[in-house]
Coordinates of C-alpha atoms and ligand atoms in Angstrom, one line a residue:
M327 CA 0.0 0.0 0.0
H328 CA 2.8 2.4 1.0
N329 CA 4.0 2.6 -2.5
K330 CA 0.8 3.9 -4.0
T331 CA 0.0 7.4 -4.9
I332 CA -2.9 9.3 -3.4
V333 CA -4.9 9.0 -6.6
E334 CA -4.3 5.1 -6.3
L335 CA -5.1 4.9 -2.6
S336 CA -8.2 7.1 -3.0
A337 CA -9.5 4.7 -5.7
D338 CA -8.7 1.6 -3.5
L339 CA -10.5 3.1 -0.6
R340 CA -13.6 3.7 -2.7
A341 CA -13.4 0.2 -4.1
K342 CA -13.1 -1.2 -0.5
K343 CA -9.9 -2.9 -1.2
Y344 CA -8.9 -2.0 2.3
S345 CA -10.3 0.6 4.8
S346 CA -8.6 3.9 5.9
E347 CA -8.0 2.3 9.2
E348 CA -6.1 -0.5 7.7
L349 CA -4.1 2.0 5.6
T350 CA -3.5 4.3 8.5
R351 CA -2.3 1.3 10.7
A352 CA 0.1 0.3 7.8
F353 CA 1.6 3.8 7.6
L354 CA 1.8 4.1 11.4
A355 CA 3.7 0.9 11.6
R356 CA 6.2 2.2 8.9
V357 CA 6.6 5.4 11.0
E358 CA 7.4 3.2 14.1
K359 CA 9.9 1.2 12.2
F360 CA 11.7 3.9 10.2
N361 CA 11.3 7.2 12.1
P362 CA 14.0 6.4 14.6
Q363 CA 16.6 6.4 11.9
L364 CA 15.3 9.4 10.1
N365 CA 14.0 11.6 13.0
A366 CA 11.4 13.0 10.4
L367 CA 8.5 13.2 12.7
V368 CA 8.6 15.0 16.1
T369 CA 5.0 14.2 17.2
L370 CA 3.0 11.1 16.5
T371 CA -0.8 11.2 16.7
A372 CA -1.7 7.7 16.4
E373 CA -4.9 7.8 18.4
H374 CA -6.2 10.9 16.6
A375 CA -5.1 9.3 13.3
L376 CA -7.2 6.0 14.0
A377 CA -10.2 8.0 15.1
A378 CA -10.1 10.1 12.0
A379 CA -9.5 7.0 9.8
R380 CA -12.7 5.5 11.3
S381 CA -14.8 8.6 10.6
A382 CA -13.3 8.6 7.1
D383 CA -14.4 5.0 6.6
A384 CA -17.9 6.0 7.8
R385 CA -17.9 8.8 5.2
I386 CA -16.8 6.2 2.5
A387 CA -19.6 3.9 3.7
N388 CA -22.4 6.4 3.5
G389 CA -21.4 8.0 0.2
T390 CA -20.0 11.5 1.5
A391 CA -16.4 10.9 1.0
E392 CA -14.3 13.3 -1.0
P393 CA -11.2 12.2 -3.1
L394 CA -8.9 12.8 0.0
T395 CA -11.0 11.2 2.5
G396 CA -9.1 8.6 4.4
I397 CA -5.8 9.5 3.1
P398 CA -3.0 9.7 5.7
I399 CA -0.8 12.9 5.7
V400 CA 1.8 14.6 7.8
Q401 CA 1.7 18.2 8.9
K402 CA 4.8 20.2 9.1
D403 CA 5.1 21.4 12.7
I404 CA 4.8 25.0 11.8
F405 CA 1.0 24.6 11.4
C406 CA -1.1 25.1 14.6
T407 CA -3.0 21.9 15.3
L408 CA -5.8 22.1 17.8
G409 CA -4.9 20.0 20.9
V410 CA -1.7 18.8 19.5
K411 CA 1.8 20.0 20.3
T412 CA 3.1 22.6 17.7
T413 CA 6.7 23.3 18.2
C414 CA 8.0 24.9 15.1
G415 CA 11.2 23.0 15.7
S416 CA 12.1 25.2 18.7
K417 CA 12.7 24.8 22.4
M418 CA 10.7 28.0 22.6
L419 CA 7.5 26.2 21.7
D420 CA 8.5 22.8 23.2
N421 CA 5.4 22.8 25.3
F422 CA 2.9 24.7 23.1
I423 CA -0.4 23.1 22.5
A424 CA -2.2 25.2 19.8
P425 CA -5.7 26.2 20.9
Y426 CA -6.9 26.2 17.3
D427 CA -6.1 24.7 13.9
A428 CA -4.6 26.6 10.9
T429 CA -6.8 27.2 8.1
T430 CA -5.0 24.6 5.9
V431 CA -5.3 22.1 8.7
I432 CA -9.1 22.6 8.9
K433 CA -9.4 22.3 5.2
L434 CA -7.4 19.1 5.0
K435 CA -9.4 17.7 8.0
E436 CA -12.7 18.6 6.5
A437 CA -11.6 16.8 3.3
G438 CA -11.3 13.7 5.4
T439 CA -7.6 13.4 5.5
V440 CA -5.8 11.5 8.5
M441 CA -3.1 13.2 10.3
L442 CA -0.4 10.8 11.4
G443 CA 1.8 13.3 13.1
K444 CA 3.8 16.4 12.8
A445 CA 7.1 16.6 10.8
N446 CA 10.3 17.9 12.0
M447 CA 11.8 21.1 10.5
D448 CA 14.5 23.8 10.9
E449 CA 13.8 26.0 13.9
F450 CA 11.1 28.6 12.9
A451 CA 11.7 27.3 9.3
M452 CA 15.1 29.0 9.2
G453 CA 17.5 26.7 7.4
S454 CA 18.1 24.7 4.3
S455 CA 19.3 21.4 6.0
N456 CA 17.0 20.8 8.8
E457 CA 20.0 20.9 11.1
T458 CA 18.7 23.8 13.1
S459 CA 15.8 21.9 14.6
Y460 CA 15.8 21.8 18.5
Y461 CA 14.7 18.2 18.0
G462 CA 18.0 17.3 15.9
A463 CA 18.7 16.7 12.4
V464 CA 16.7 14.8 9.9
R465 CA 18.4 12.2 7.7
N466 CA 17.8 11.8 4.0
P467 CA 16.3 8.6 3.1
W468 CA 18.4 8.2 0.0
D469 CA 21.7 8.4 2.0
L470 CA 21.5 8.6 5.8
S471 CA 24.7 10.6 6.0
A472 CA 23.1 13.4 3.9
V473 CA 20.8 16.1 4.9
P474 CA 17.1 16.1 3.5
G475 CA 17.2 19.9 2.8
G476 CA 15.1 22.4 4.7
S477 CA 13.3 23.8 6.3
S478 CA 10.5 21.3 5.4
G479 CA 13.2 18.5 5.7
G480 CA 10.9 16.3 7.9
S481 CA 8.0 16.5 5.4
A482 CA 10.3 15.6 2.4
A483 CA 11.9 12.7 4.3
V484 CA 8.4 11.4 5.2
V485 CA 7.2 11.3 1.7
A486 CA 10.5 10.0 0.2
A487 CA 10.6 7.1 2.8
R488 CA 7.0 6.3 2.2
L489 CA 6.0 7.0 5.8
A490 CA 2.9 8.9 4.4
P491 CA 1.7 9.7 0.8
A492 CA 1.9 13.3 1.4
A493 CA 2.9 16.1 3.9
T494 CA 2.5 19.9 4.1
G495 CA 5.4 22.3 3.8
T496 CA 5.9 25.9 3.9
D497 CA 8.3 27.9 1.6
T498 CA 9.8 31.3 2.6
G499 CA 12.9 31.1 0.4
G500 CA 12.8 27.6 -0.9
S501 CA 11.7 25.4 2.0
I502 CA 9.3 23.2 0.0
R503 CA 11.3 23.0 -3.4
Q504 CA 14.7 22.5 -2.1
P505 CA 13.9 19.7 0.3
A506 CA 11.7 18.1 -2.3
A507 CA 14.5 18.2 -4.8
L508 CA 17.1 16.8 -2.2
C509 CA 14.7 14.0 -1.3
G510 CA 13.4 13.1 -4.8
I511 CA 9.9 14.1 -4.3
T512 CA 7.4 16.6 -5.8
G513 CA 6.4 19.9 -4.1
I514 CA 4.8 23.1 -5.0
K515 CA 4.9 26.6 -3.6
P516 CA 1.8 28.3 -4.7
T517 CA 1.6 32.0 -5.5
Y518 CA 1.8 34.4 -2.5
G519 CA -1.8 34.7 -1.3
R520 CA -3.1 31.4 -2.9
V521 CA -3.2 29.4 0.4
S522 CA -4.1 30.9 3.9
R523 CA -1.3 31.7 6.2
Y524 CA -3.7 31.7 9.1
G525 CA -2.3 29.5 11.9
M526 CA 1.0 29.0 10.2
I527 CA 3.6 30.3 12.5
A528 CA 5.1 33.3 10.8
F529 CA 8.7 33.5 9.8
A530 CA 8.7 36.3 7.1
S531 CA 5.1 37.2 6.5
S532 CA 5.6 38.8 3.0
L533 CA 7.3 35.6 1.8
D534 CA 5.9 32.5 3.6
Q535 CA 3.6 30.4 1.7
A536 CA 2.3 26.8 2.3
G537 CA 1.9 23.9 -0.2
P538 CA 1.9 20.2 -0.6
M539 CA 4.7 17.7 -0.9
A540 CA 3.9 14.4 -2.3
R541 CA 5.1 11.8 -4.8
S542 CA 3.6 13.0 -8.0
A543 CA 2.3 16.3 -9.5
E544 CA -1.2 14.7 -9.8
D545 CA -1.2 14.1 -6.0
C546 CA 0.0 17.7 -5.5
A547 CA -2.8 18.9 -7.6
M548 CA -5.3 17.1 -5.6
L549 CA -3.9 18.5 -2.2
L550 CA -3.5 22.1 -3.5
G551 CA -7.2 22.2 -4.7
T552 CA -8.0 21.4 -1.1
M553 CA -5.4 23.7 0.7
A554 CA -6.0 26.8 -1.6
G555 CA -8.6 29.4 -1.4
F556 CA -9.7 32.8 0.0
D557 CA -9.7 33.0 3.9
T558 CA -11.1 36.2 5.6
L559 CA -8.6 35.4 8.6
D560 CA -5.6 36.1 6.5
S561 CA -5.6 39.7 5.1
T562 CA -3.1 38.8 2.3
S563 CA -5.0 35.8 1.0
V564 CA -6.4 36.4 -2.4
D565 CA -10.1 36.2 -3.4
M566 CA -9.8 34.2 -6.5
P567 CA -11.6 31.0 -7.5
V568 CA -9.6 27.7 -7.1
P569 CA -9.3 26.0 -10.4
D570 CA -9.8 22.3 -10.8
Y571 CA -6.0 21.6 -10.9
R572 CA -6.4 18.0 -12.0
A573 CA -8.7 18.9 -15.0
T574 CA -5.8 20.4 -16.9
L575 CA -2.9 17.9 -16.1
N576 CA -3.1 16.2 -19.4
N577 CA -3.1 19.4 -21.6
S578 CA -0.5 19.0 -24.4
L579 CA 2.7 20.8 -24.0
Q580 CA 3.0 21.3 -27.8
G581 CA 4.2 24.8 -28.2
L582 CA 4.7 25.7 -24.4
K583 CA 7.5 28.2 -24.2
I584 CA 10.1 27.4 -21.6
G585 CA 12.5 30.0 -20.5
L586 CA 16.0 28.9 -19.4
P587 CA 17.7 31.7 -17.3
K588 CA 21.3 31.8 -18.2
E589 CA 21.9 32.9 -14.6
Y590 CA 20.7 29.5 -13.4
F591 CA 23.2 27.6 -15.4
G592 CA 26.4 29.5 -14.7
D593 CA 29.0 29.4 -12.0
G594 CA 28.1 27.7 -8.9
L595 CA 25.9 25.0 -10.5
D596 CA 27.4 21.6 -10.0
A597 CA 28.2 20.1 -13.4
Q598 CA 26.6 16.8 -12.8
V599 CA 23.4 18.5 -11.6
G600 CA 23.6 20.6 -14.8
K601 CA 23.7 17.6 -17.0
V602 CA 20.7 16.1 -15.3
I603 CA 18.7 19.3 -15.9
D604 CA 19.8 19.3 -19.5
G605 CA 18.4 15.7 -19.9
A606 CA 15.0 17.1 -18.4
I607 CA 14.9 20.0 -20.8
K608 CA 15.5 17.5 -23.7
Q609 CA 12.6 15.6 -22.5
Y610 CA 10.4 18.8 -22.6
R611 CA 11.6 19.3 -26.2
A612 CA 10.4 15.9 -27.0
L613 CA 6.9 16.7 -25.4
G614 CA 6.7 19.5 -27.9
A615 CA 7.9 22.6 -25.8
E616 CA 9.9 25.4 -27.3
I617 CA 13.1 26.3 -25.5
V618 CA 14.0 30.0 -25.1
E619 CA 17.1 31.5 -23.5
I620 CA 16.1 34.3 -21.1
T621 CA 17.9 36.4 -18.7
L622 CA 17.0 37.2 -15.0
P623 CA 19.9 39.8 -14.5
N624 CA 19.4 40.5 -10.8
T625 CA 19.4 36.8 -9.8
M626 CA 22.6 37.2 -8.0
L627 CA 21.1 40.0 -5.7
S628 CA 18.3 37.7 -4.4
V629 CA 20.2 36.0 -1.6
P630 CA 21.5 39.3 -0.1
T631 CA 18.1 41.0 -0.6
Y632 CA 16.4 38.0 1.1
Y633 CA 18.8 38.0 4.0
V634 CA 17.8 41.6 4.8
V635 CA 14.0 41.3 4.2
A636 CA 13.4 37.9 5.8
P637 CA 15.5 38.6 9.1
A638 CA 13.8 42.1 9.3
E639 CA 10.4 40.4 9.2
C640 CA 11.4 37.7 11.5
S641 CA 12.8 40.0 14.1
S642 CA 9.5 41.5 14.3
N643 CA 7.3 38.3 14.0
L644 CA 9.5 36.5 16.8
S645 CA 9.2 39.3 19.3
R646 CA 6.0 37.7 20.5
F647 CA 8.0 34.7 22.0
D648 CA 9.1 36.5 25.1
G649 CA 8.2 34.1 27.8
V650 CA 5.1 36.2 28.6
R651 CA 2.8 36.3 25.7
F652 CA 4.2 33.1 24.1
G653 CA 7.0 30.6 24.6
Y654 CA 9.4 29.1 27.0
R655 CA 10.0 31.0 30.3
C656 CA 13.3 30.8 32.1
K657 CA 13.5 29.6 35.7
D658 CA 13.5 32.1 38.6
P659 CA 13.9 35.5 36.7
K660 CA 15.3 38.2 38.9
D661 CA 13.2 41.0 37.2
L662 CA 11.2 41.6 33.9
A663 CA 14.4 42.4 31.9
D664 CA 16.0 39.2 33.2
L665 CA 12.9 37.2 32.3
Y666 CA 12.9 38.5 28.7
K667 CA 16.5 38.1 28.2
R668 CA 16.9 34.7 29.6
S669 CA 13.8 33.2 28.2
R670 CA 14.8 34.3 24.7
G671 CA 18.4 33.6 25.2
E672 CA 17.6 29.9 26.3
G673 CA 14.5 29.5 24.1
F674 CA 15.9 30.3 20.8
G675 CA 18.8 28.4 19.0
A676 CA 21.8 29.9 17.2
E677 CA 20.5 30.5 13.8
V678 CA 17.3 32.1 14.9
K679 CA 19.3 34.5 17.2
R680 CA 21.5 35.4 14.3
R681 CA 18.5 36.2 12.1
I682 CA 16.9 38.3 14.9
M683 CA 20.1 40.4 15.3
I684 CA 20.6 40.9 11.6
G685 CA 16.9 42.0 11.3
T686 CA 16.9 44.2 14.3
Y687 CA 20.0 45.8 13.0
A688 CA 18.6 46.3 9.5
L689 CA 15.5 48.0 10.9
S690 CA 17.1 50.3 13.3
A691 CA 17.2 54.0 12.9
G692 CA 20.2 55.1 10.7
Y693 CA 20.4 51.8 9.0
Y694 CA 16.9 51.3 7.8
D695 CA 17.4 53.4 4.5
A696 CA 20.8 51.8 3.8
Y697 CA 19.6 48.2 4.3
Y698 CA 15.8 47.6 4.6
A699 CA 14.7 50.2 2.1
K700 CA 17.5 49.3 -0.3
A701 CA 16.4 45.6 0.0
Q702 CA 12.8 46.5 -0.9
Q703 CA 14.2 48.4 -4.0
L704 CA 16.0 45.4 -5.0
R705 CA 13.0 43.2 -4.4
R706 CA 11.2 45.2 -6.9
L707 CA 14.0 44.9 -9.5
I708 CA 14.0 41.2 -9.0
S709 CA 10.3 41.0 -9.6
E710 CA 10.5 43.0 -12.6
D711 CA 13.0 40.5 -14.0
F712 CA 10.3 37.9 -14.0
K713 CA 7.7 40.2 -15.3
Q714 CA 9.9 40.8 -18.4
A715 CA 10.6 37.2 -18.8
F716 CA 6.9 36.2 -18.7
K717 CA 6.2 38.5 -21.6
H718 CA 8.2 35.9 -23.7
V719 CA 7.7 32.5 -21.9
D720 CA 5.0 30.5 -20.3
V721 CA 7.3 28.9 -17.6
I722 CA 10.7 29.1 -16.5
M723 CA 12.8 26.1 -15.8
G724 CA 16.2 25.4 -14.1
P725 CA 17.7 23.5 -11.3
T726 CA 16.0 23.8 -7.8
S727 CA 19.4 23.5 -6.1
P728 CA 23.0 24.0 -7.3
T729 CA 23.9 20.8 -5.8
V730 CA 22.5 17.4 -4.7
A731 CA 22.0 16.9 -0.8
F732 CA 25.2 17.6 1.0
N733 CA 26.5 15.7 4.1
L734 CA 25.2 16.3 7.6
G735 CA 27.4 19.0 9.2
E736 CA 29.0 19.9 6.1
K737 CA 27.7 23.5 5.8
L738 CA 26.8 24.2 9.5
A739 CA 29.8 26.2 10.2
D740 CA 29.6 28.5 7.4
P741 CA 26.1 30.2 7.2
V742 CA 26.7 31.9 3.8
T743 CA 27.6 28.8 2.0
M744 CA 24.3 27.4 3.6
Y745 CA 22.4 30.4 2.3
L746 CA 23.6 29.9 -1.2
S747 CA 21.8 26.5 -1.4
D748 CA 18.6 28.6 -2.0
I749 CA 20.2 30.7 -4.9
Y750 CA 17.7 29.5 -7.5
T751 CA 14.6 29.5 -5.2
I752 CA 14.7 32.7 -3.3
A753 CA 13.9 35.2 -6.0
V754 CA 10.6 33.3 -6.6
N755 CA 9.5 34.1 -3.2
L756 CA 10.8 37.7 -3.3
A757 CA 8.5 38.1 -6.5
G758 CA 5.6 36.1 -5.0
L759 CA 5.5 33.7 -7.8
P760 CA 4.6 29.9 -7.8
G761 CA 7.3 27.4 -8.1
M762 CA 7.7 23.7 -8.0
S763 CA 10.2 21.1 -7.8
I764 CA 10.1 17.6 -9.5
P765 CA 12.5 14.7 -9.5
A766 CA 14.5 14.7 -12.5
G767 CA 17.3 12.2 -12.0
F768 CA 20.3 11.3 -9.7
V769 CA 23.9 12.1 -9.3
G770 CA 25.1 8.9 -7.6
Q771 CA 22.3 7.9 -5.3
R772 CA 21.3 11.5 -4.4
P773 CA 18.2 12.9 -6.3
V774 CA 18.2 16.1 -8.5
G775 CA 15.1 18.3 -8.7
L776 CA 14.0 20.4 -11.8
Q777 CA 12.4 23.7 -10.8
I778 CA 9.4 25.0 -12.6
I779 CA 8.5 28.6 -12.1
G780 CA 5.2 30.1 -13.3
N781 CA 3.4 33.4 -13.7
Y782 CA 1.1 34.6 -10.9
F783 CA -1.6 32.1 -10.0
D784 CA -0.5 29.8 -12.9
E785 CA -0.2 26.8 -10.6
A786 CA -2.3 24.7 -13.1
R787 CA 0.2 25.2 -15.7
L788 CA 3.1 24.1 -13.5
L789 CA 1.3 21.0 -12.5
N790 CA 0.4 20.4 -16.0
A791 CA 4.1 20.6 -17.1
A792 CA 5.2 18.4 -14.2
H793 CA 2.5 15.8 -14.8
K794 CA 3.3 15.4 -18.6
Y795 CA 6.9 15.0 -17.5
Q796 CA 6.0 12.3 -15.1
Q797 CA 3.9 10.4 -17.5
V798 CA 7.0 9.8 -19.6
T799 CA 9.7 9.4 -16.8
D800 CA 9.8 7.3 -13.7
W801 CA 12.2 9.4 -11.4
H802 CA 9.3 10.2 -9.1
Q803 CA 8.6 6.5 -8.6
R804 CA 12.0 5.5 -7.4
V805 CA 12.1 4.4 -3.8
P806 CA 15.1 4.7 -1.6
E807 CA 17.0 1.4 -0.9
G808 CA 16.0 0.4 2.6
F809 CA 12.5 2.0 2.5
K810 CA 11.0 -0.3 -0.1
Ligands
LIG1289 N1 16.7 28.4 3.6 C1 16.0 29.6 3.7 C2 16.2 30.2 4.9 O1 17.0 29.7 5.7 C3 14.6 29.5 3.3 C4 13.8 28.9 4.4 C5 12.4 28.8 4.1 O2 12.0 28.8 2.9 N2 11.6 28.6 5.1 O3 15.7 31.2 5.4

C-alpha cells in the first residue's frame, strides 16, 4: 500500500480494497519502524489518526467521501493543530499546544485526511538542511549521511521514505522546493496569497507560503485544490476561485514556451546536476515544448536581498516569543528584563538569534534606509526581471538547487555557504510567484530536482507541465533502498 500514490489509494479506498483504518495502521507501522533512523516526525498522533480514519471509513460507507477522504498525511510542525503540540522546531514552543487549527489544517481535516503526526523542521523554518531543529537533524532517506534539505526536511523525508503519501510544507525562500529536490519528491509553492497563512507560525510574512509535498504532480494537484482558497482570517489571502488543478493535467505541452535563465546555469551550478537538468529539458523538447534562453539579470542579488528582508520580518514576528505572551519561560527570573533576556536567550537556537540580530540591525534608525529600504528596492527589480521574462515565455525552468544533498554537518559552520543553497529558489518568493520542484534524475544515489516557475496564479500550468513529464519518466517512482 505504501508505494501507491494518493490517486491510487483513493480509488482503492472507494473500491473497499482496504479501509482507511487499515491504511492508517500500515503507515503508522512504517513510521514506528523507520522514524528512529530518520527523525522525520517529532510528534505522533496515532490515536487521533485512528479516530479520523474510522470517521473517514464511515464517510466512504455512507457516500459522503471526497477524493482525499481516508488518506494519511503529515503536517509540518509549523501549522497550529488544535490540541496537538506545535513546536516549530524550537525549544521556545516545546510545550505549546495550539488552541486552534490553522486554516489549511481545517481544510485538510474537512476533506477527510488523516493526520499521522507532525514533521520535524528547521527552527522557525530558518535553514536549508533541517539541522537547526531543536529536535535534531533529519536524515535523507536516499543516504543517511546526507541532509534532507530544509526547512521542510521532515516533510520531504516522510514522503521519500513512504511514511505517508503526502505532507504539508512551507516555503519562505525555498523550503518546499529545495527539500523536495534533495529527497526526490514533488512539491509546489503556490503564488503568495493562494493558500491561507492563518495559523501557520510566521517567519517572514511577506514571503511565507504553504503548499503540498507528495510523490507526483497529480497528488499535489489534489492536495493544492483543497489547501488553496480565500480566507478572511488572512489579510493577504487572495479572493480568486480555485481552479480544478486535476482537470488540466493532461493538456498538451505542444508549443509551451520554456525559458531557461542563463544565470541559473552559470558558475556555482554543479556540473553533474547541470547535466541532469539538460536531460530533463531535452525531454520537454520531445514533449513539444519550445526552449528559449532568457535572462534574470538580478538573480545574484536575491540572496543578499532576502537576507535583509526575511530577518527584518522575523525579528518583528518573533518578538512575541518573550516568555510572557508566548513561549518558553526561564527559571527564577530576577526581574522583568532578566525574564525577557533569559527566556529568549535559552529558548532560541543560534540560527534564529543570528536572524533576529541581523533583522533588528537592518531595521534600526540610521540603518533602515541603507539596508531595509534598499532591499525593498532590489526586491522590486527582481520581480521586474520575472515580469519581463513572462512576456516571452510560459514557464521558467532550471535546477532547484545548485547541488544534490550535502552531508550532515558539511555547511553548518558557514552560514553563507548554507544560504547559497537557495540561490535559485529565493527570487521566486521575493517576487511572490509559484514554483515547484520535480524529481529529474540522480547524481550517484542522491536525487536532483527540476524547478518550474510560473506566472502569478499559474499553478495549473506548472502542475500540467510536471504531470506530463512524470507520464514519460519514472524518477518520481523511485524508492530509496532500505525503504521499499
Ligand atoms: N533556507 C532559507 C532560510 O533559511 C529558506 C527557508 C524557508 O523557505 N523557510 O531562510
